[in-house]
Every structure is written in structure tokens, then in C-alpha cells.
Amino acid sequence: MSADPSSEARAVLLAALAAVHRSGRVDATPLETPVRAFARAQREAGVEIVALLSELKQMLRDTTGNDEPVLKPRVIGWGVAGYYAGTSRS
């Protein structure tokens, strides 16, 4: 039996957030694909957009420390785009 796709996407995103933070470079670009995938998985799991955005913000605070304010605008934008991709709202 495979793991929940939402859990797998969360693990990939957390690893990407940690890698960006460890790199010492405040570059959000490597986060785009995992953020979009996580947002899509959350939508498919029935999570509402407000809950997704709250979770993304918490993940950023917990994982990226002082880099959070710089990364947040792009991460949130990709989260919204990933959440609505393939729906009538995209």
C-alpha cells in the first residue's frame, strides 16, 4: 500500500525548504515545483485553500527562519497557482 500522496508531497516540500535554508542563498526558485505539487495534492485531498496557505506559512516559519519573509511571497503565489491548476479557476 502506498503512502498518502499529500504526505509524500509534504515530505518533498519540507526537504526542499530545508535545502534552500541550508544553502545560505535566499533563492525560492528550487521551491516552485514542490510547492505546486504539495498544493495540488492538498486540493485533491480536500483541503481548503485557506488551510493550505496557513500550512505553507507555518512550514516556512518552522523551516527557513530569517529567510521566511523573503521566500513567502513566491511560495504563497506558487501555492495558490498549484492549488487551482487544472480547475476552472486556473
JSON list of C-alpha atoms in Angstrom, two decimals:
[
{"chain": "A", "resi": 1, "resn": "MET", "atom": "CA", "xyz": [0.00, 0.00, 0.00]},
{"chain": "A", "resi": 2, "resn": "SER", "atom": "CA", "xyz": [1.45, 3.38, -0.97]},
{"chain": "A", "resi": 3, "resn": "ALA", "atom": "CA", "xyz": [1.67, 6.37, 1.33]},
{"chain": "A", "resi": 4, "resn": "ASP", "atom": "CA", "xyz": [-0.77, 9.26, 1.11]},
{"chain": "A", "resi": 5, "resn": "PRO", "atom": "CA", "xyz": [0.26, 11.45, -1.86]},
{"chain": "A", "resi": 6, "resn": "SER", "atom": "CA", "xyz": [-0.31, 14.54, 0.27]},
{"chain": "A", "resi": 7, "resn": "SER", "atom": "CA", "xyz": [2.14, 13.22, 2.90]},
{"chain": "A", "resi": 8, "resn": "GLU", "atom": "CA", "xyz": [4.70, 12.41, 0.23]},
{"chain": "A", "resi": 9, "resn": "ALA", "atom": "CA", "xyz": [4.36, 15.89, -1.28]},
{"chain": "A", "resi": 10, "resn": "ARG", "atom": "CA", "xyz": [4.70, 17.43, 2.20]},
{"chain": "A", "resi": 11, "resn": "ALA", "atom": "CA", "xyz": [7.93, 15.50, 2.84]},
{"chain": "A", "resi": 12, "resn": "VAL", "atom": "CA", "xyz": [9.39, 16.58, -0.51]},
{"chain": "A", "resi": 13, "resn": "LEU", "atom": "CA", "xyz": [8.48, 20.22, 0.17]},
{"chain": "A", "resi": 14, "resn": "LEU", "atom": "CA", "xyz": [9.93, 20.16, 3.69]},
{"chain": "A", "resi": 15, "resn": "ALA", "atom": "CA", "xyz": [13.18, 18.70, 2.34]},
{"chain": "A", "resi": 16, "resn": "ALA", "atom": "CA", "xyz": [13.31, 21.42, -0.35]},
{"chain": "A", "resi": 17, "resn": "LEU", "atom": "CA", "xyz": [12.67, 24.17, 2.22]},
{"chain": "A", "resi": 18, "resn": "ALA", "atom": "CA", "xyz": [15.43, 22.82, 4.45]},
{"chain": "A", "resi": 19, "resn": "ALA", "atom": "CA", "xyz": [17.84, 22.57, 1.50]},
{"chain": "A", "resi": 20, "resn": "VAL", "atom": "CA", "xyz": [17.19, 26.18, 0.47]},
{"chain": "A", "resi": 21, "resn": "HIS", "atom": "CA", "xyz": [17.74, 27.33, 4.04]},
{"chain": "A", "resi": 22, "resn": "ARG", "atom": "CA", "xyz": [20.95, 25.29, 4.43]},
{"chain": "A", "resi": 23, "resn": "SER", "atom": "CA", "xyz": [22.32, 26.62, 1.15]},
{"chain": "A", "resi": 24, "resn": "GLY", "atom": "CA", "xyz": [22.62, 30.11, 2.59]},
{"chain": "A", "resi": 25, "resn": "ARG", "atom": "CA", "xyz": [21.19, 31.50, -0.67]},
{"chain": "A", "resi": 26, "resn": "VAL", "atom": "CA", "xyz": [17.77, 33.06, -0.38]},
{"chain": "A", "resi": 27, "resn": "ASP", "atom": "CA", "xyz": [16.57, 31.76, -3.73]},
{"chain": "A", "resi": 28, "resn": "ALA", "atom": "CA", "xyz": [13.00, 30.50, -3.90]},
{"chain": "A", "resi": 29, "resn": "THR", "atom": "CA", "xyz": [13.33, 29.07, -7.41]},
{"chain": "A", "resi": 30, "resn": "PRO", "atom": "CA", "xyz": [14.04, 25.45, -6.31]},
{"chain": "A", "resi": 31, "resn": "LEU", "atom": "CA", "xyz": [10.80, 25.53, -4.32]},
{"chain": "A", "resi": 32, "resn": "GLU", "atom": "CA", "xyz": [8.40, 26.14, -7.19]},
{"chain": "A", "resi": 33, "resn": "THR", "atom": "CA", "xyz": [7.83, 22.54, -8.27]},
{"chain": "A", "resi": 34, "resn": "PRO", "atom": "CA", "xyz": [7.48, 21.07, -4.76]},
{"chain": "A", "resi": 35, "resn": "VAL", "atom": "CA", "xyz": [5.19, 23.90, -3.61]},
{"chain": "A", "resi": 36, "resn": "ARG", "atom": "CA", "xyz": [2.90, 23.47, -6.61]},
{"chain": "A", "resi": 37, "resn": "ALA", "atom": "CA", "xyz": [2.85, 19.67, -6.17]},
{"chain": "A", "resi": 38, "resn": "PHE", "atom": "CA", "xyz": [2.04, 19.98, -2.47]},
{"chain": "A", "resi": 39, "resn": "ALA", "atom": "CA", "xyz": [-0.76, 22.47, -3.16]},
{"chain": "A", "resi": 40, "resn": "ARG", "atom": "CA", "xyz": [-2.27, 20.21, -5.82]},
{"chain": "A", "resi": 41, "resn": "ALA", "atom": "CA", "xyz": [-2.07, 17.19, -3.50]},
{"chain": "A", "resi": 42, "resn": "GLN", "atom": "CA", "xyz": [-3.74, 19.16, -0.73]},
{"chain": "A", "resi": 43, "resn": "ARG", "atom": "CA", "xyz": [-6.59, 20.22, -3.03]},
{"chain": "A", "resi": 44, "resn": "GLU", "atom": "CA", "xyz": [-7.04, 16.63, -4.18]},
{"chain": "A", "resi": 45, "resn": "ALA", "atom": "CA", "xyz": [-7.15, 15.58, -0.51]},
{"chain": "A", "resi": 46, "resn": "GLY", "atom": "CA", "xyz": [-9.99, 18.03, 0.09]},
{"chain": "A", "resi": 47, "resn": "VAL", "atom": "CA", "xyz": [-8.03, 20.69, 1.96]},
{"chain": "A", "resi": 48, "resn": "GLU", "atom": "CA", "xyz": [-9.44, 24.20, 1.60]},
{"chain": "A", "resi": 49, "resn": "ILE", "atom": "CA", "xyz": [-7.21, 26.97, 0.18]},
{"chain": "A", "resi": 50, "resn": "VAL", "atom": "CA", "xyz": [-7.16, 28.93, 3.47]},
{"chain": "A", "resi": 51, "resn": "ALA", "atom": "CA", "xyz": [-5.88, 25.88, 5.34]},
{"chain": "A", "resi": 52, "resn": "LEU", "atom": "CA", "xyz": [-3.25, 25.28, 2.65]},
{"chain": "A", "resi": 53, "resn": "LEU", "atom": "CA", "xyz": [-1.98, 28.86, 2.87]},
{"chain": "A", "resi": 54, "resn": "SER", "atom": "CA", "xyz": [-1.82, 28.69, 6.67]},
{"chain": "A", "resi": 55, "resn": "GLU", "atom": "CA", "xyz": [0.13, 25.45, 6.46]},
{"chain": "A", "resi": 56, "resn": "LEU", "atom": "CA", "xyz": [2.57, 26.85, 3.88]},
{"chain": "A", "resi": 57, "resn": "LYS", "atom": "CA", "xyz": [3.22, 29.89, 6.08]},
{"chain": "A", "resi": 58, "resn": "GLN", "atom": "CA", "xyz": [3.80, 27.67, 9.12]},
{"chain": "A", "resi": 59, "resn": "MET", "atom": "CA", "xyz": [6.16, 25.40, 7.17]},
{"chain": "A", "resi": 60, "resn": "LEU", "atom": "CA", "xyz": [8.14, 28.46, 6.07]},
{"chain": "A", "resi": 61, "resn": "ARG", "atom": "CA", "xyz": [8.37, 29.82, 9.63]},
{"chain": "A", "resi": 62, "resn": "ASP", "atom": "CA", "xyz": [9.40, 26.44, 11.04]},
{"chain": "A", "resi": 63, "resn": "THR", "atom": "CA", "xyz": [11.95, 25.60, 8.35]},
{"chain": "A", "resi": 64, "resn": "THR", "atom": "CA", "xyz": [13.52, 28.75, 6.96]},
{"chain": "A", "resi": 65, "resn": "GLY", "atom": "CA", "xyz": [13.96, 31.06, 9.95]},
{"chain": "A", "resi": 66, "resn": "ASN", "atom": "CA", "xyz": [15.01, 34.57, 8.95]},
{"chain": "A", "resi": 67, "resn": "ASP", "atom": "CA", "xyz": [14.64, 33.72, 5.25]},
{"chain": "A", "resi": 68, "resn": "GLU", "atom": "CA", "xyz": [10.87, 33.35, 5.63]},
{"chain": "A", "resi": 69, "resn": "PRO", "atom": "CA", "xyz": [9.88, 36.97, 4.77]},
{"chain": "A", "resi": 70, "resn": "VAL", "atom": "CA", "xyz": [11.88, 36.84, 1.53]},
{"chain": "A", "resi": 71, "resn": "LEU", "atom": "CA", "xyz": [10.60, 33.43, 0.43]},
{"chain": "A", "resi": 72, "resn": "LYS", "atom": "CA", "xyz": [6.96, 33.83, 1.48]},
{"chain": "A", "resi": 73, "resn": "PRO", "atom": "CA", "xyz": [5.56, 35.91, -1.43]},
{"chain": "A", "resi": 74, "resn": "ARG", "atom": "CA", "xyz": [6.76, 33.49, -4.10]},
{"chain": "A", "resi": 75, "resn": "VAL", "atom": "CA", "xyz": [5.89, 30.37, -2.10]},
{"chain": "A", "resi": 76, "resn": "ILE", "atom": "CA", "xyz": [2.36, 31.61, -1.43]},
{"chain": "A", "resi": 77, "resn": "GLY", "atom": "CA", "xyz": [1.92, 32.60, -5.08]},
{"chain": "A", "resi": 78, "resn": "TRP", "atom": "CA", "xyz": [3.03, 29.17, -6.27]},
{"chain": "A", "resi": 79, "resn": "GLY", "atom": "CA", "xyz": [0.79, 27.57, -3.67]},
{"chain": "A", "resi": 80, "resn": "VAL", "atom": "CA", "xyz": [-2.27, 29.38, -4.98]},
{"chain": "A", "resi": 81, "resn": "ALA", "atom": "CA", "xyz": [-1.30, 28.64, -8.60]},
{"chain": "A", "resi": 82, "resn": "GLY", "atom": "CA", "xyz": [-0.68, 24.97, -7.83]},
{"chain": "A", "resi": 83, "resn": "TYR", "atom": "CA", "xyz": [-3.92, 24.66, -5.88]},
{"chain": "A", "resi": 84, "resn": "TYR", "atom": "CA", "xyz": [-6.03, 25.97, -8.74]},
{"chain": "A", "resi": 85, "resn": "ALA", "atom": "CA", "xyz": [-4.05, 24.48, -11.65]},
{"chain": "A", "resi": 86, "resn": "GLY", "atom": "CA", "xyz": [-6.31, 22.34, -13.80]},
{"chain": "A", "resi": 87, "resn": "THR", "atom": "CA", "xyz": [-9.51, 23.71, -12.27]},
{"chain": "A", "resi": 88, "resn": "SER", "atom": "CA", "xyz": [-11.95, 26.17, -13.77]},
{"chain": "A", "resi": 89, "resn": "ARG", "atom": "CA", "xyz": [-10.28, 28.86, -11.60]},
{"chain": "A", "resi": 90, "resn": "SER", "atom": "CA", "xyz": [-6.79, 28.48, -13.13]}
]
